mmCIF file of C-alpha atoms in Angstrom:
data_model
loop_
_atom_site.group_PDB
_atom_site.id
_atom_site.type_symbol
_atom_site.label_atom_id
_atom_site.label_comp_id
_atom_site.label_asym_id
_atom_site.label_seq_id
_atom_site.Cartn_x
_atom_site.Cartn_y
_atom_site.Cartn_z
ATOM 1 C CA UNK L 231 83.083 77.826 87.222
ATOM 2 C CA UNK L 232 79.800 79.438 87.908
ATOM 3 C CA UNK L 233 78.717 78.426 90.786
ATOM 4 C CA UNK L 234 82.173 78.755 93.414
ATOM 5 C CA UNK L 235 85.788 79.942 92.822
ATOM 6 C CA UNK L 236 88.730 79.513 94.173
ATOM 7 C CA UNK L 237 91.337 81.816 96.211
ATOM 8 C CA UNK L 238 95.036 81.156 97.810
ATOM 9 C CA UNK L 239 95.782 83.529 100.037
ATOM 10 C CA UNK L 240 97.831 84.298 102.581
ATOM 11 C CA UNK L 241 96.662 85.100 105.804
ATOM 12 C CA UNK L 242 98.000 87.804 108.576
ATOM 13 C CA UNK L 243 98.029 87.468 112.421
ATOM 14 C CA UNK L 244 93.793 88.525 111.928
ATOM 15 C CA UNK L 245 92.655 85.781 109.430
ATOM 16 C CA UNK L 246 90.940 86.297 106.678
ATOM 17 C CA UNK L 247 87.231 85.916 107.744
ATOM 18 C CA UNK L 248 86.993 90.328 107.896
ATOM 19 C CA UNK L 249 88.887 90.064 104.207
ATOM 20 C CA UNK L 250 86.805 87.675 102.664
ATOM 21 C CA UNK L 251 83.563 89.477 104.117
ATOM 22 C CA UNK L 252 84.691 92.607 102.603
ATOM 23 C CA UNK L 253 85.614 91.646 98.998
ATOM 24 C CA UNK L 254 82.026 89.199 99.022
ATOM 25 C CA UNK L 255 80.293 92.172 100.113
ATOM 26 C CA UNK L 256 81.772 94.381 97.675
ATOM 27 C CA UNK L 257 81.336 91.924 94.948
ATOM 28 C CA UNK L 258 77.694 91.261 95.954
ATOM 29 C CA UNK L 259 76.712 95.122 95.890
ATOM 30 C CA UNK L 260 78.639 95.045 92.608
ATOM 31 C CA UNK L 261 76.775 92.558 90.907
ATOM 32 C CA UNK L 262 73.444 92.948 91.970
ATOM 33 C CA UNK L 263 74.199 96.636 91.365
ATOM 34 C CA UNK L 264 75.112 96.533 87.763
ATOM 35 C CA UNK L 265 72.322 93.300 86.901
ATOM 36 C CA UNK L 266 69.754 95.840 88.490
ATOM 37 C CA UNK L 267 68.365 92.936 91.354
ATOM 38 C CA UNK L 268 68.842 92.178 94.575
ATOM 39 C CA UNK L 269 69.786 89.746 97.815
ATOM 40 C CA UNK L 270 72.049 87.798 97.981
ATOM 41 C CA UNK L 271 75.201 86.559 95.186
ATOM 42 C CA UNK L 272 76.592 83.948 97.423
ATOM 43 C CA UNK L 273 74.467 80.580 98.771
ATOM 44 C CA UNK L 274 76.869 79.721 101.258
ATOM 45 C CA UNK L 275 79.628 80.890 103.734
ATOM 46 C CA UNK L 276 83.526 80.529 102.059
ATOM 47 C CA UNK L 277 85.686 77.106 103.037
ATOM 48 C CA UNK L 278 89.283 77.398 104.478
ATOM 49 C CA UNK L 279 91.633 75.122 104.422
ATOM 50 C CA UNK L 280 95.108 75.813 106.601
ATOM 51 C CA UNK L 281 98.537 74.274 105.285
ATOM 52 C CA UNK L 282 101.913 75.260 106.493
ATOM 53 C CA UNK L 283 103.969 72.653 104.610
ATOM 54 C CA UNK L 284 105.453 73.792 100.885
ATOM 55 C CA UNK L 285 104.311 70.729 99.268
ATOM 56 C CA UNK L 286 100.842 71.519 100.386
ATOM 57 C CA UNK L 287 101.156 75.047 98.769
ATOM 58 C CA UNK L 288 101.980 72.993 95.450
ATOM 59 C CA UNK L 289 98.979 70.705 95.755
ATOM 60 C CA UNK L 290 96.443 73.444 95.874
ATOM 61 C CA UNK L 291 98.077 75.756 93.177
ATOM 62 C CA UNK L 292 97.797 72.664 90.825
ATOM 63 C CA UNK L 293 94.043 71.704 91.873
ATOM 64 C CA UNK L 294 93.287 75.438 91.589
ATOM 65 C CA UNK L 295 94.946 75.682 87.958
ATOM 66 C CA UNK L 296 93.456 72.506 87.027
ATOM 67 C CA UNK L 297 90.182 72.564 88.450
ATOM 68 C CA UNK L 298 88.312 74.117 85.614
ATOM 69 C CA UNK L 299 90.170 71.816 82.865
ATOM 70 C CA UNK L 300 88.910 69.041 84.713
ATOM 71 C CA UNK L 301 85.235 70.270 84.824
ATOM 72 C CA UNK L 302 85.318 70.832 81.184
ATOM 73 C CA UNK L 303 85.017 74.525 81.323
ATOM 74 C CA UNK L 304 88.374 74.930 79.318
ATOM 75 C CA UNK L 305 90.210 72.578 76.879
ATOM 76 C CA UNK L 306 93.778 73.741 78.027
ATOM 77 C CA UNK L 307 95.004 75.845 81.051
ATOM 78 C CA UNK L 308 97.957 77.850 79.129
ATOM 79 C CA UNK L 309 98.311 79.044 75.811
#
């Protein structure tokens, strides 16, 4: 997927707005390090979504697995 991705994580007592700031950051000086430009990687700000039920938990791990089968970016998701 070239234009988002997708992360499950779990989050601490703190959130995860510091976390995700830090490994976008990082990322972003990466990139535009290495491809020799600059400003900025990402358009927009990261979406959260809380759960606290298991079944939940299963949803998302199967739309995250299957998500880039279903945009045609790969024919199968296991070997």
């Amino acid at each position: 997927m070239d234009t988002h991705f997708h992360l499950l994580v779990r989050a601490g007592t703190s959130g995860i707005s510091a976390i995700i700031r830090k490994v976008l950051t990082g990322y972003a000086v990466n990139f535009n390090r290495n491809h020799k430009r600059y400003g900025h990687v990402f358009q927009n700000r990261f979406k959260s979504i809380i759960f606290e039920e298991y079944h939940h938990l299963l949803e998302l791990t199967r739309y995250i697995h299957l998500n880039p089968l279903s945009l045609g970016i790969v024919r199968a998701t296991c070997g």
